[in-house]
Coordinates of C-alpha atoms in Angstrom, one line a residue:
X1 CA 104.5 108.2 169.4
X2 CA 106.0 110.9 168.9
X3 CA 108.5 109.1 166.3
X4 CA 105.0 108.1 164.5
X5 CA 104.2 111.8 164.2
X6 CA 107.1 112.5 163.3
X7 CA 106.5 110.0 160.4
X8 CA 103.3 110.9 159.0
X9 CA 104.1 115.5 159.3
X10 CA 107.1 113.8 157.2
X11 CA 104.8 112.2 154.7
X12 CA 102.7 114.7 154.6
X13 CA 105.4 117.4 153.8
X14 CA 106.5 114.8 151.4
X15 CA 103.1 114.2 149.5
X16 CA 102.6 118.5 149.7
X17 CA 106.3 119.1 147.8
X18 CA 105.1 116.2 145.1
X19 CA 101.0 117.7 145.0
X20 CA 102.6 121.1 144.6
X21 CA 105.9 120.3 141.8
X22 CA 103.1 118.7 140.0
X23 CA 101.0 121.8 140.0
X24 CA 103.9 124.3 139.8
X25 CA 104.8 122.2 136.1
X26 CA 100.8 121.8 135.1
X27 CA 100.7 125.9 136.0
X28 CA 104.5 126.6 134.2
X29 CA 102.4 125.1 131.1
X30 CA 99.6 127.0 131.1
X31 CA 101.5 130.3 131.4
X32 CA 102.2 132.5 128.1
X33 CA 105.1 131.0 125.8
X34 CA 106.3 135.1 124.3
X35 CA 106.6 135.0 120.6
X36 CA 109.9 133.7 119.7
X37 CA 109.9 136.0 116.5
X38 CA 108.6 139.1 119.2
X39 CA 106.0 139.7 116.8
X40 CA 102.3 138.9 115.9
X41 CA 102.3 134.6 114.4
X42 CA 101.1 132.9 111.4
X43 CA 101.9 129.5 111.3
X44 CA 102.8 127.4 108.3
X45 CA 102.4 123.9 109.8
X46 CA 100.7 123.0 112.7
X47 CA 101.2 120.2 115.7
X48 CA 100.8 116.7 114.6
X49 CA 100.4 117.7 110.8
X50 CA 101.0 114.4 108.9
X51 CA 104.1 114.6 107.1
X52 CA 106.5 112.0 105.4
X53 CA 107.1 109.2 108.1
X54 CA 106.6 111.3 110.6
X55 CA 103.7 113.4 112.3
X56 CA 104.7 117.0 112.9
X57 CA 106.3 117.8 115.9
X58 CA 106.4 121.5 116.5
X59 CA 104.4 124.4 114.7
X60 CA 106.0 125.8 111.8
X61 CA 106.4 130.0 112.5
X62 CA 106.3 132.7 109.1
X63 CA 109.2 134.7 109.1
X64 CA 108.0 136.8 106.2
X65 CA 109.2 134.5 103.6
X66 CA 112.7 135.6 104.1
X67 CA 115.8 134.6 105.9
X68 CA 117.4 136.8 108.4
X69 CA 114.4 137.9 111.3
X70 CA 115.6 138.1 115.0
X71 CA 114.7 134.7 117.8
X72 CA 114.1 135.0 120.8
X73 CA 113.9 132.9 124.0
X74 CA 110.5 132.2 124.8
X75 CA 111.0 131.8 128.3
X76 CA 114.0 132.0 130.9
X77 CA 116.2 128.7 130.7
X78 CA 119.7 127.8 129.2
X79 CA 120.9 126.1 126.6
X80 CA 121.0 122.7 126.9
X81 CA 121.7 121.1 123.5
X82 CA 122.7 122.8 120.4
X83 CA 122.6 120.4 116.7
X84 CA 123.7 121.4 113.4
X85 CA 123.0 119.0 110.8
X86 CA 122.9 119.1 106.7
X87 CA 119.4 117.9 107.3
X88 CA 116.6 117.4 109.7
X89 CA 116.3 120.4 111.9
X90 CA 119.6 122.2 110.1
X91 CA 121.4 124.5 112.8
X92 CA 119.1 123.8 115.6
X93 CA 118.6 125.4 119.2
X94 CA 117.1 123.8 122.5
X95 CA 116.6 125.8 125.6
X96 CA 116.0 124.4 128.6
X97 CA 113.3 125.8 131.5
X98 CA 113.0 125.1 134.9
X99 CA 109.2 124.2 134.8
X100 CA 110.0 121.0 133.3
X101 CA 109.7 122.4 129.8
X102 CA 112.4 122.8 126.5
X103 CA 112.0 125.0 123.5
X104 CA 113.4 123.8 120.1
X105 CA 114.4 126.7 118.0
X106 CA 114.6 125.5 114.0
X107 CA 116.7 125.3 110.7
X108 CA 118.0 128.2 112.1
X109 CA 120.5 130.7 109.4
X110 CA 123.1 131.5 113.0
X111 CA 123.3 131.6 116.4
X112 CA 123.5 134.5 118.4
X113 CA 127.1 135.9 118.9
X114 CA 128.4 134.1 122.0
X115 CA 127.0 130.9 121.0
X116 CA 128.1 131.1 117.7
X117 CA 132.1 131.8 118.8
X118 CA 131.7 128.5 121.2
X119 CA 130.6 126.4 118.4
X120 CA 132.5 127.1 116.3
X121 CA 135.1 126.8 118.4
X122 CA 133.5 123.4 118.9
X123 CA 133.5 122.0 115.5
X124 CA 137.4 123.2 114.5
X125 CA 138.2 121.3 117.8
X126 CA 136.1 118.1 116.0
X127 CA 136.7 119.0 112.6
X128 CA 133.2 118.8 111.6
X129 CA 130.5 121.3 110.2
X130 CA 127.5 118.3 111.8
X131 CA 127.4 117.9 115.5
X132 CA 125.6 117.3 118.2
X133 CA 126.5 119.0 121.4
X134 CA 125.1 118.9 125.1
X135 CA 125.7 121.5 127.4
X136 CA 126.6 120.2 131.2
X137 CA 126.1 123.4 132.7
X138 CA 124.6 127.0 132.4
X139 CA 126.7 129.1 130.9
X140 CA 124.5 130.4 128.5
X141 CA 121.3 131.4 130.4
X142 CA 118.7 133.8 128.3
X143 CA 116.2 135.6 129.6
X144 CA 112.8 135.1 128.2
X145 CA 112.7 137.7 125.7
X146 CA 116.7 137.6 125.0
X147 CA 117.8 137.4 121.5
X148 CA 119.3 133.9 120.6
X149 CA 119.7 133.2 116.6
X150 CA 118.6 134.3 113.5
X151 CA 115.9 132.5 111.4
X152 CA 117.1 130.6 108.2
X153 CA 116.4 127.5 106.1
X154 CA 118.3 125.3 107.0
X155 CA 118.4 121.8 106.9
X156 CA 115.4 119.8 105.3
X157 CA 112.9 122.6 105.3
X158 CA 111.5 123.3 102.4
X159 CA 111.6 127.6 102.6
X160 CA 112.3 130.0 105.2
X161 CA 110.3 129.9 108.3
X162 CA 111.3 129.1 112.4
X163 CA 110.3 125.3 113.8
X164 CA 109.3 125.9 117.1
X165 CA 109.1 122.7 119.9
X166 CA 107.7 122.6 123.5
X167 CA 109.6 119.0 124.7
X168 CA 108.8 117.4 128.2
X169 CA 112.5 117.6 129.6
X170 CA 112.7 114.7 131.3
X171 CA 111.2 112.5 128.2
X172 CA 112.1 114.5 125.2
X173 CA 108.7 113.7 123.7
X174 CA 106.6 117.0 122.0
X175 CA 104.3 118.5 123.4
X176 CA 101.7 120.8 121.5
X177 CA 103.0 124.4 121.2
X178 CA 99.9 126.0 121.5
X179 CA 99.1 124.5 125.2
X180 CA 101.6 127.5 126.0
X181 CA 99.0 130.0 125.3
X182 CA 101.1 130.9 122.5
X183 CA 98.5 133.3 121.1
X184 CA 97.8 132.6 117.2
X185 CA 94.8 134.1 116.0
X186 CA 92.0 131.4 114.6
X187 CA 88.6 131.1 114.0
X188 CA 88.3 129.5 110.7
X189 CA 86.8 125.8 111.1
X190 CA 88.6 123.2 109.1
X191 CA 87.6 122.6 106.2
X192 CA 86.1 118.4 105.2
X193 CA 86.9 117.6 101.8
X194 CA 86.2 113.7 101.0
X195 CA 85.1 110.4 103.0
X196 CA 86.2 107.1 102.4
X197 CA 84.2 104.3 103.4
X198 CA 86.7 100.5 104.0
X199 CA 84.7 97.3 103.5
X200 CA 86.8 95.4 105.9
X201 CA 85.4 92.1 105.2
X202 CA 85.7 92.7 101.2
X203 CA 88.7 94.1 101.3
X204 CA 88.2 97.2 99.2
X205 CA 86.3 100.9 99.7
X206 CA 85.4 103.9 97.8
X207 CA 85.9 107.1 98.4
X208 CA 83.1 110.0 98.3
X209 CA 83.1 114.0 98.3
X210 CA 81.5 116.0 101.3
X211 CA 79.2 118.6 100.5
X212 CA 78.9 121.7 102.7
X213 CA 75.4 123.2 103.7
X214 CA 75.5 124.3 107.7
X215 CA 77.5 120.9 107.9
X216 CA 78.7 119.2 105.8
X217 CA 76.9 116.0 104.0
X218 CA 77.1 112.7 101.2
X219 CA 75.0 113.3 98.7
X220 CA 75.4 109.4 98.0
X221 CA 73.6 106.6 100.1
X222 CA 75.6 104.5 101.4
X223 CA 75.3 100.8 101.2
X224 CA 77.2 98.1 103.7
X225 CA 77.9 95.1 104.9
X226 CA 79.6 93.3 107.5
X227 CA 82.6 95.1 109.2
X228 CA 83.2 98.5 108.1
X229 CA 85.2 101.8 108.9
X230 CA 85.9 104.9 107.7
X231 CA 88.9 107.7 106.5
X232 CA 88.0 111.3 106.3
X233 CA 90.4 114.0 104.1
X234 CA 90.3 117.1 105.9
X235 CA 92.6 120.7 106.1
X236 CA 92.9 123.7 108.7
X237 CA 93.5 127.4 108.1
X238 CA 94.0 130.6 110.1
X239 CA 93.6 133.9 110.5
X240 CA 96.0 135.8 107.9
X241 CA 96.8 133.2 106.1
X242 CA 96.4 130.7 103.3
X243 CA 98.9 128.1 104.3
X244 CA 97.1 124.5 104.6
X245 CA 97.5 123.3 108.2
X246 CA 96.6 120.1 109.9
X247 CA 93.7 119.4 112.4
X248 CA 94.0 118.9 115.7
X249 CA 91.1 116.2 117.2
X250 CA 89.4 113.9 115.1
X251 CA 86.0 111.8 116.3
X252 CA 83.8 109.6 115.4
X253 CA 80.1 109.1 116.7
X254 CA 77.8 106.1 115.9
X255 CA 74.4 106.5 116.9
X256 CA 76.0 108.5 118.9
X257 CA 77.8 106.6 121.0
X258 CA 81.7 107.8 120.4
X259 CA 84.0 105.1 118.8
X260 CA 86.8 106.8 118.0
X261 CA 89.3 110.3 118.8
X262 CA 92.5 111.3 117.0
X263 CA 94.0 114.4 119.1
X264 CA 97.2 116.0 118.7
X265 CA 98.2 116.8 122.4
X266 CA 101.1 115.2 122.8
X267 CA 104.0 113.3 120.6
X268 CA 106.1 110.3 120.9
X269 CA 109.9 110.2 118.7
X270 CA 109.7 106.7 119.2
X271 CA 106.7 105.8 117.9
X272 CA 105.9 108.5 115.3
X273 CA 106.8 106.1 112.2
X274 CA 102.6 104.8 112.9
X275 CA 101.8 107.2 110.9
X276 CA 102.1 105.0 108.1
X277 CA 99.6 103.1 109.7
X278 CA 97.5 105.9 110.9
X279 CA 97.3 107.2 107.6
X280 CA 95.9 105.5 104.4
X281 CA 99.1 104.7 102.9
X282 CA 97.7 103.7 99.9
X283 CA 96.5 106.7 98.9
X284 CA 99.0 109.4 99.8
X285 CA 101.1 107.4 97.8
X286 CA 99.6 107.0 94.9
X287 CA 96.8 109.6 94.8
X288 CA 98.9 112.1 96.7
X289 CA 95.7 112.4 99.3
X290 CA 96.2 112.8 103.1
X291 CA 93.6 110.6 105.1
X292 CA 93.1 110.5 108.7
X293 CA 92.3 106.5 109.2
X294 CA 89.1 106.6 112.2
X295 CA 89.6 103.3 113.2
X296 CA 93.3 101.6 114.6
X297 CA 94.8 98.8 113.8
X298 CA 96.2 95.8 115.7
X299 CA 100.1 96.8 115.2
X300 CA 99.2 100.4 115.8
X301 CA 100.7 101.6 119.6
X302 CA 99.6 105.9 118.7
X303 CA 98.9 107.0 122.8
X304 CA 96.9 110.0 120.4
X305 CA 94.1 107.8 120.4
X306 CA 91.0 107.9 123.4
X307 CA 87.9 107.2 123.7
X308 CA 87.9 103.7 121.3
X309 CA 85.1 101.0 120.9
X310 CA 86.1 98.1 118.9
X311 CA 88.7 100.2 117.4
X312 CA 86.3 102.5 115.1
X313 CA 85.3 99.4 113.7
X314 CA 81.5 99.2 113.2
X315 CA 79.7 96.3 112.4
X316 CA 77.3 97.6 109.5
X317 CA 74.2 94.5 110.0
X318 CA 71.8 97.3 111.1
X319 CA 71.0 101.4 110.0
X320 CA 73.2 103.6 112.0
X321 CA 73.9 107.2 112.1
X322 CA 77.8 108.6 111.9
X323 CA 79.2 111.8 112.8
X324 CA 82.8 112.8 111.8
X325 CA 83.3 115.7 114.3
X326 CA 87.1 117.8 113.1
X327 CA 88.6 120.4 115.2
X328 CA 91.3 122.9 115.6
X329 CA 93.1 124.0 118.4
X330 CA 90.7 126.4 119.0
X331 CA 88.0 124.2 118.9
X332 CA 86.4 125.4 115.9
X333 CA 85.0 122.4 115.0
X334 CA 83.2 121.3 111.4
X335 CA 80.5 117.9 111.2
X336 CA 80.0 115.6 108.5
X337 CA 76.6 114.0 109.0
X338 CA 75.4 110.9 107.2
X339 CA 73.7 107.3 107.1
X340 CA 74.4 104.1 106.3
X341 CA 72.7 101.1 106.0
X342 CA 73.0 97.5 105.3
X343 CA 72.0 95.6 102.4
X344 CA 72.0 92.3 101.2
X345 CA 72.7 93.5 97.6
X346 CA 76.4 93.6 98.8
X347 CA 77.9 89.9 98.5
X348 CA 81.4 88.8 101.0
X349 CA 83.5 87.1 98.7
X350 CA 87.1 86.1 100.3
X351 CA 89.4 87.7 98.0
X352 CA 91.6 84.9 96.5
X353 CA 95.1 84.5 97.0
X354 CA 96.9 85.3 94.0
X355 CA 100.6 85.2 95.3
X356 CA 102.4 82.2 97.1
X357 CA 104.2 83.9 99.9
X358 CA 102.4 85.3 102.7
X359 CA 104.1 87.9 105.3
X360 CA 102.9 88.0 108.5
X361 CA 103.2 91.5 111.0
X362 CA 103.9 89.4 114.1
X363 CA 106.9 87.0 113.5
X364 CA 110.5 87.1 111.3
X365 CA 110.1 86.9 107.2
X366 CA 113.0 85.4 105.4
X367 CA 113.6 84.8 101.6
X368 CA 116.5 83.2 100.7
X369 CA 116.7 82.0 97.3
X370 CA 119.9 81.6 95.4
X371 CA 121.4 85.2 95.2
X372 CA 118.5 87.3 97.1
X373 CA 118.2 87.3 100.6
X374 CA 115.3 89.4 102.6
X375 CA 115.6 89.5 106.6
X376 CA 112.1 91.2 108.1
X377 CA 112.1 91.6 111.5
X378 CA 108.9 90.8 113.4
X379 CA 106.6 93.8 113.8
X380 CA 108.0 95.6 110.8
X381 CA 104.7 95.5 109.3
X382 CA 101.1 96.7 110.3
X383 CA 99.2 93.8 109.0
X384 CA 99.6 90.2 107.3
X385 CA 100.0 90.9 103.9
X386 CA 100.1 87.7 100.9
X387 CA 104.0 89.3 99.6
X388 CA 104.3 89.7 95.7
X389 CA 108.5 88.9 95.0
X390 CA 109.6 88.0 91.4
X391 CA 112.7 88.5 89.6
X392 CA 112.6 90.4 86.7
X393 CA 115.1 89.9 83.7
X394 CA 116.3 94.0 82.7
X395 CA 117.0 92.9 78.6
X396 CA 118.6 96.7 77.9
X397 CA 120.5 96.7 81.3
X398 CA 121.7 93.5 81.5
X399 CA 121.0 93.2 85.1
X400 CA 118.4 91.5 87.9
X401 CA 115.8 93.4 89.4
X402 CA 114.2 92.4 92.1
X403 CA 111.0 92.7 93.0
X404 CA 109.7 93.1 97.0
X405 CA 106.1 93.6 97.0
X406 CA 104.8 97.4 96.2
X407 CA 105.7 100.5 97.6
X408 CA 102.0 101.7 98.6
X409 CA 101.9 98.7 101.5
X410 CA 103.6 101.1 104.8
X411 CA 106.3 99.8 106.8
X412 CA 107.1 100.8 110.2
X413 CA 110.5 99.0 110.7
X414 CA 113.4 98.3 107.5
X415 CA 114.3 95.4 106.4
X416 CA 117.8 94.0 104.7
X417 CA 118.4 92.9 101.6
X418 CA 121.4 91.0 100.5
X419 CA 122.1 90.1 96.4
X420 CA 124.6 87.9 95.3
X421 CA 127.6 89.6 93.3
X422 CA 129.1 87.8 90.2
X423 CA 132.3 88.7 91.4
X424 CA 134.0 91.3 94.0
X425 CA 133.7 94.8 93.2
X426 CA 134.1 97.9 95.6
X427 CA 131.7 100.0 93.9
X428 CA 128.6 97.5 93.7
X429 CA 126.0 99.2 95.4
X430 CA 121.7 98.3 96.3
X431 CA 119.8 100.4 94.9
X432 CA 116.1 100.8 95.1
X433 CA 114.5 101.6 91.3
X434 CA 112.0 104.9 91.8
X435 CA 110.3 106.0 87.8
X436 CA 113.7 104.7 85.9
X437 CA 116.3 106.1 88.1
X438 CA 118.4 104.3 90.7
X439 CA 118.7 105.5 94.3
X440 CA 121.6 104.4 96.6
X441 CA 120.4 103.0 99.7
X442 CA 123.7 100.6 101.0
X443 CA 126.6 99.0 100.0
X444 CA 127.6 96.6 102.7
X445 CA 129.6 93.7 101.8
X446 CA 129.2 90.6 103.2
X447 CA 130.6 87.5 101.4
X448 CA 129.6 87.6 98.1
X449 CA 126.8 89.6 98.7
X450 CA 125.9 93.3 98.9
X451 CA 123.8 94.1 101.5
X452 CA 121.7 97.3 102.2
X453 CA 118.2 98.3 104.3
X454 CA 115.1 99.9 103.5
X455 CA 112.5 101.2 104.8
X456 CA 109.8 101.0 101.7
X457 CA 109.4 98.0 99.6
X458 CA 109.5 98.1 95.9
X459 CA 111.8 97.2 93.2
X460 CA 115.7 96.7 93.9
X461 CA 119.1 96.0 92.2
X462 CA 123.2 95.5 91.9
X463 CA 124.4 99.0 90.2
X464 CA 128.3 100.0 89.9
X465 CA 129.2 103.4 90.7
X466 CA 132.9 104.4 89.2
X467 CA 132.6 107.8 88.4
X468 CA 134.3 110.5 91.0
X469 CA 132.0 113.4 92.5
X470 CA 132.0 116.9 90.9
X471 CA 133.1 120.0 92.4
X472 CA 133.0 123.2 90.9
X473 CA 134.6 126.2 92.4
X474 CA 131.0 128.8 92.6
X475 CA 132.8 132.1 92.8
X476 CA 136.0 132.3 91.3
X477 CA 136.1 135.6 89.7
X478 CA 135.0 137.8 92.2
X479 CA 136.6 135.9 94.7
X480 CA 138.5 137.9 97.8
X481 CA 140.6 136.2 100.1
X482 CA 139.5 138.8 103.4
X483 CA 137.4 138.5 106.4
X484 CA 134.0 137.4 106.2
X485 CA 134.1 137.0 101.9
X486 CA 133.2 133.3 101.1
X487 CA 134.6 130.2 98.8
X488 CA 131.9 128.7 97.9
X489 CA 131.7 124.9 95.8
X490 CA 129.2 123.2 94.3
X491 CA 129.2 119.4 95.2
X492 CA 127.4 116.5 93.3
X493 CA 127.6 112.7 93.2
X494 CA 124.5 111.5 90.9
X495 CA 125.8 107.5 91.4
X496 CA 125.8 106.9 94.8
X497 CA 125.6 110.4 96.6
X498 CA 128.0 112.8 99.0
X499 CA 129.7 110.4 101.9
X500 CA 132.1 113.5 103.2
X501 CA 134.4 116.4 102.5
X502 CA 137.1 117.6 103.4
X503 CA 138.7 121.6 103.1
X504 CA 141.9 122.9 103.9
X505 CA 143.9 126.0 104.0
X506 CA 147.6 126.2 104.4
X507 CA 147.2 122.7 105.1
X508 CA 145.6 123.3 107.9
X509 CA 141.9 122.1 108.4
X510 CA 139.0 124.8 107.5
X511 CA 135.0 125.3 108.2
X512 CA 132.8 124.0 105.3
X513 CA 129.3 124.6 105.6
X514 CA 126.7 122.2 103.5
X515 CA 124.2 123.3 102.1
X516 CA 122.0 119.8 100.7
X517 CA 119.4 121.3 99.3
X518 CA 121.8 123.4 97.1
X519 CA 124.7 120.9 96.8
X520 CA 127.0 123.8 98.3
X521 CA 129.3 123.7 101.0
X522 CA 131.1 127.1 101.9
X523 CA 134.0 128.2 103.8
X524 CA 133.9 131.9 105.2
X525 CA 136.7 133.6 105.6
X526 CA 137.6 134.3 109.5
X527 CA 141.7 134.5 109.9
X528 CA 143.9 137.0 108.2
X529 CA 145.7 135.5 105.6
X530 CA 148.9 136.4 103.6
X531 CA 148.5 135.6 99.7
X532 CA 148.7 133.5 97.9
X533 CA 146.5 131.1 99.7
X534 CA 146.4 126.9 99.0
X535 CA 143.3 125.9 98.6
X536 CA 142.3 122.0 98.6
X537 CA 139.4 120.1 99.1
X538 CA 138.4 116.2 99.0
X539 CA 135.4 114.6 98.2
X540 CA 134.1 111.6 99.0
X541 CA 131.0 109.2 97.8
X542 CA 129.4 106.4 98.9
X543 CA 131.3 103.7 97.9
X544 CA 134.9 105.4 98.0
X545 CA 135.2 107.2 94.8
X546 CA 137.2 110.2 95.4
X547 CA 137.5 113.9 94.0
X548 CA 139.8 116.1 94.8
X549 CA 140.8 120.2 94.1
X550 CA 143.4 122.2 94.5
X551 CA 144.3 125.7 93.7
X552 CA 146.8 128.8 94.7
X553 CA 144.5 131.7 95.2
X554 CA 143.8 134.3 94.1

């Protein structure tokens, strides 16, 4: 009996501790984060905002339009990861907290002095600028409010700002940072611009402008037939900022019954590309307008949809009252109301398939012609499509162009294309044609074929790159060989693009940082040299063409 009582008490203690742990995590998430910039926050980007091929996984915090603002730790924690890249997040710092979350600070100009010294030592040890380093110890512990970095514009940033994230440490899934009670003044309701009505049985649609009185409304009478769905073009703004930002939630009601809800409370990197199915990809690609589709296709496993009835699709046999509510995180809400009614004047006519080839979303798809191959894994598409494939003879450039459907059809996974070459040539590569320009996508040799992977449809061909990259010394006249001075180069390759580079002083590897946006590399002199010095730089493009620069300085 005593043993049973002990076991019961042990089980109760275990349940209590587990519940306490969960409760502490929930309380930690509800605690205020300190401002990472040490002052009032103004946003230039919101969590879940619609971006190219991804939902925005953090918030973009303004840094007064300049590089050099101090960045502070938001909660007690230790540095768990340091990543430096010429694209993406640029220079990024990850700090793990004891509440089960990790904060991320990206597009930094530099880290604080001790982290900067640590990572530079590692870069020299590995002889690389780009690095992704995980720390297993707690050597770099910082209290809330400690200086950790300086703001910048590194990586794929379009302008100076701080990209800030909160992630679940265990899963690394991003959580909306505003859930940590980061204070943003926002009393402005979202703006609703356009409504798109999809006649799903007709495979057609119309776009209507939204007008505003007290609520938003549609001036036109909407007549429908069969299965229909809706899309909405909208945005949000905050006090003290003119930026056009994303919304937090979208609710669709049919006759006062909620049939669809999208909310940007959390994201999953492994599913982030489903944005291309969440939005109206055609409108984005062709008309540069971003519509949230208020219905869910079959091959879309995003976890941001709740309260779904029939995937948000409405049967329009009867007259219906439709209401769409758009909210920001502070629950400022705008409402669009309208009616739809069935019309026998709209005839359901099945469209003829003008293309002979069918591609299916739930199976692998293959093209195997004499000189062209295409291999696509199952669930690369979001729906079944009538695939338009044809070969076009290019008269003025004496090359075959392989048309693989249309760029406005979204893809979830990359596919492999292989084009047969008349003869082997290491300078050959597969190019995607974009407005007449050849864009390198790959050059893997497989027998007589050159292969590459693409995540978008379009026109493809073989091209040759026999031109070496260009190297231009930037600051030759003002160059001084002393500590803290910089040696800068422009490096560029207009054909296949830069693959790698290596710089040396007196035959020893030195760190050159890479600003991809400006095609610029630079070395900040951190040693005392006896002049003159020997400077060597080697730049290689993606097909192996190599350019060398050598000079005695000063």
